[in-house]
CSV table of C-alpha atoms in Angstrom, one decimal:
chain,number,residue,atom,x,y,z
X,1,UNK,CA,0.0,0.0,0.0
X,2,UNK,CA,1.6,3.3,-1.0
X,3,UNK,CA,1.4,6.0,1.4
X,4,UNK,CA,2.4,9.1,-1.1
X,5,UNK,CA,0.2,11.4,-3.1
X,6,UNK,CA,-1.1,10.6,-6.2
X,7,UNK,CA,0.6,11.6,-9.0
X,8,UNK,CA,3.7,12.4,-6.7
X,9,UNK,CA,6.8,10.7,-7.3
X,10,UNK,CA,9.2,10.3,-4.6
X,11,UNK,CA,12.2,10.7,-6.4
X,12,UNK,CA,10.9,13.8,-7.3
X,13,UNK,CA,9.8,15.0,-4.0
X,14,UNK,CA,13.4,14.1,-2.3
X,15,UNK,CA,15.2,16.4,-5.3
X,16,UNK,CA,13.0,19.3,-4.3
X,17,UNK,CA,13.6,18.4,-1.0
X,18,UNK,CA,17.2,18.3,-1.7
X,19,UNK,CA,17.5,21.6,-3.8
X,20,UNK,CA,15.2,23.6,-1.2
X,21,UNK,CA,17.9,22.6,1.3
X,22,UNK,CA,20.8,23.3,-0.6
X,23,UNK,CA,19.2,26.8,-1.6
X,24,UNK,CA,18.9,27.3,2.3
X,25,UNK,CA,22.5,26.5,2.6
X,26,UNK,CA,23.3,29.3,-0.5
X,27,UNK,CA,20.6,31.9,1.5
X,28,UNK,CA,22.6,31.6,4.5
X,29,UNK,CA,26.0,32.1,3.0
X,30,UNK,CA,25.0,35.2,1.0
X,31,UNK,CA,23.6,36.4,5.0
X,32,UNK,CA,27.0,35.5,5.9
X,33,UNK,CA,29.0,37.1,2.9
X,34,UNK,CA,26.8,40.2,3.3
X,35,UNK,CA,27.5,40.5,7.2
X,36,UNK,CA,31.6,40.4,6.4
X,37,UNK,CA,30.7,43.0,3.5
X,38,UNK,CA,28.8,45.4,5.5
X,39,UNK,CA,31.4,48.6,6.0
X,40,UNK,CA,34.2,46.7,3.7
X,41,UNK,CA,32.9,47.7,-0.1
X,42,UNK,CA,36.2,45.8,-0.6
X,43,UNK,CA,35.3,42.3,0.5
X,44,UNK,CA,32.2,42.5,-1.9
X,45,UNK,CA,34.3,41.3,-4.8
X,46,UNK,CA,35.4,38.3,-3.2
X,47,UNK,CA,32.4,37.7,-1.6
X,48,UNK,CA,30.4,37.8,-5.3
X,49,UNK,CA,33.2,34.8,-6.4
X,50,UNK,CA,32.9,33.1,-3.8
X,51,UNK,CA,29.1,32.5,-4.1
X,52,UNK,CA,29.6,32.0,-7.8
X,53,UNK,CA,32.1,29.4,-7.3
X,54,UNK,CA,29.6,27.5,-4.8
X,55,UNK,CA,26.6,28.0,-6.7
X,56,UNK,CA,28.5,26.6,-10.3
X,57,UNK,CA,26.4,29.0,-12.4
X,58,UNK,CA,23.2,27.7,-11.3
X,59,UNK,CA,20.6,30.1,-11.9
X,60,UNK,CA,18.1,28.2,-10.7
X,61,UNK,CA,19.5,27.7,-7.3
X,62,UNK,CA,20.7,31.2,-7.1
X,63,UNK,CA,17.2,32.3,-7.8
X,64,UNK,CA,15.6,30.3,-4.6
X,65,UNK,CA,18.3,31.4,-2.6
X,66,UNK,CA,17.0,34.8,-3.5
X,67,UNK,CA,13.7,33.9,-2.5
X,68,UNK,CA,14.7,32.6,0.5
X,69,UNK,CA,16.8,35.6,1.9
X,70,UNK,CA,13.6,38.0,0.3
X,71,UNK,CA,11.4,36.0,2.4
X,72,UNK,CA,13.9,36.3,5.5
X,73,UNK,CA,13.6,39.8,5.2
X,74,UNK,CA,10.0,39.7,5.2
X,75,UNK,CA,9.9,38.0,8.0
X,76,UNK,CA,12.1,39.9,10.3
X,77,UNK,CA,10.3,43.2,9.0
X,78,UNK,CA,7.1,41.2,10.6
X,79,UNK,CA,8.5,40.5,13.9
X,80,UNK,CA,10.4,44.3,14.0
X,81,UNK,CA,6.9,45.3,13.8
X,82,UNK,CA,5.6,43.0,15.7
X,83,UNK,CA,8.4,44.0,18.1
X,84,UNK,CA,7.6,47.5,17.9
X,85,UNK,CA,4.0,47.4,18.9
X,86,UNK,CA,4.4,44.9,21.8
X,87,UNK,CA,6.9,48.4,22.9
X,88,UNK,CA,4.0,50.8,22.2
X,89,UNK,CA,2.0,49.0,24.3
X,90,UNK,CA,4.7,48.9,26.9
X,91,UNK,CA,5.0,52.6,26.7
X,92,UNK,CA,1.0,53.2,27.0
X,93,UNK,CA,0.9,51.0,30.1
X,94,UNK,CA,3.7,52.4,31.4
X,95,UNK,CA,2.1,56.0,31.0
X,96,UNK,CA,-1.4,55.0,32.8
X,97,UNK,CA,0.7,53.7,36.0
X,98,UNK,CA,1.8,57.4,36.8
């Protein structure tokens, strides 16, 4: 009895599993890369080889990777804000105590 979906092939599933994870891996080194750029236009030359050389041209990958960091970004905007309110309310509270 097979358990997957139908018209789902598990060879399939585990490359996108495999390339998702791989563009994870790529997402974090461009984090990385841009963290040892940041104040050092210098470094940004070696840091754009370097993510060449692991990628191998892969545009496809690089493109995720993108998506991934894009998404990161996103997501830290959501909990800055979210952040940012919880402090608003702090501030109001603390305002009603005096």
């Amino acid at each position: 009895m097979s358990t997957q979906a139908p018209g789902v092939h598990w060879a399939d599933s585990a490359d996108t599993d495999e390339a998702r994870r791989e563009a994870r891996v790529v997402a974090s080194l461009a984090e990385y890369l841009a963290e040892y750029v940041h104040g050092n236009p210098d470094r940004a030359l070696e840091a754009m080889a370097l993510l060449a050389e692991w990628c191998d041209g892969d545009h496809e990958l690089l493109a995720q990777a993108r998506a991934d960091v894009q998404r990161d970004m996103h997501d830290q905007h959501l909990a800055i804000a979210e952040n940012n309110q919880d402090a608003v309310s702090l501030l109001d509270l603390a305002d009603r105590v005096r």
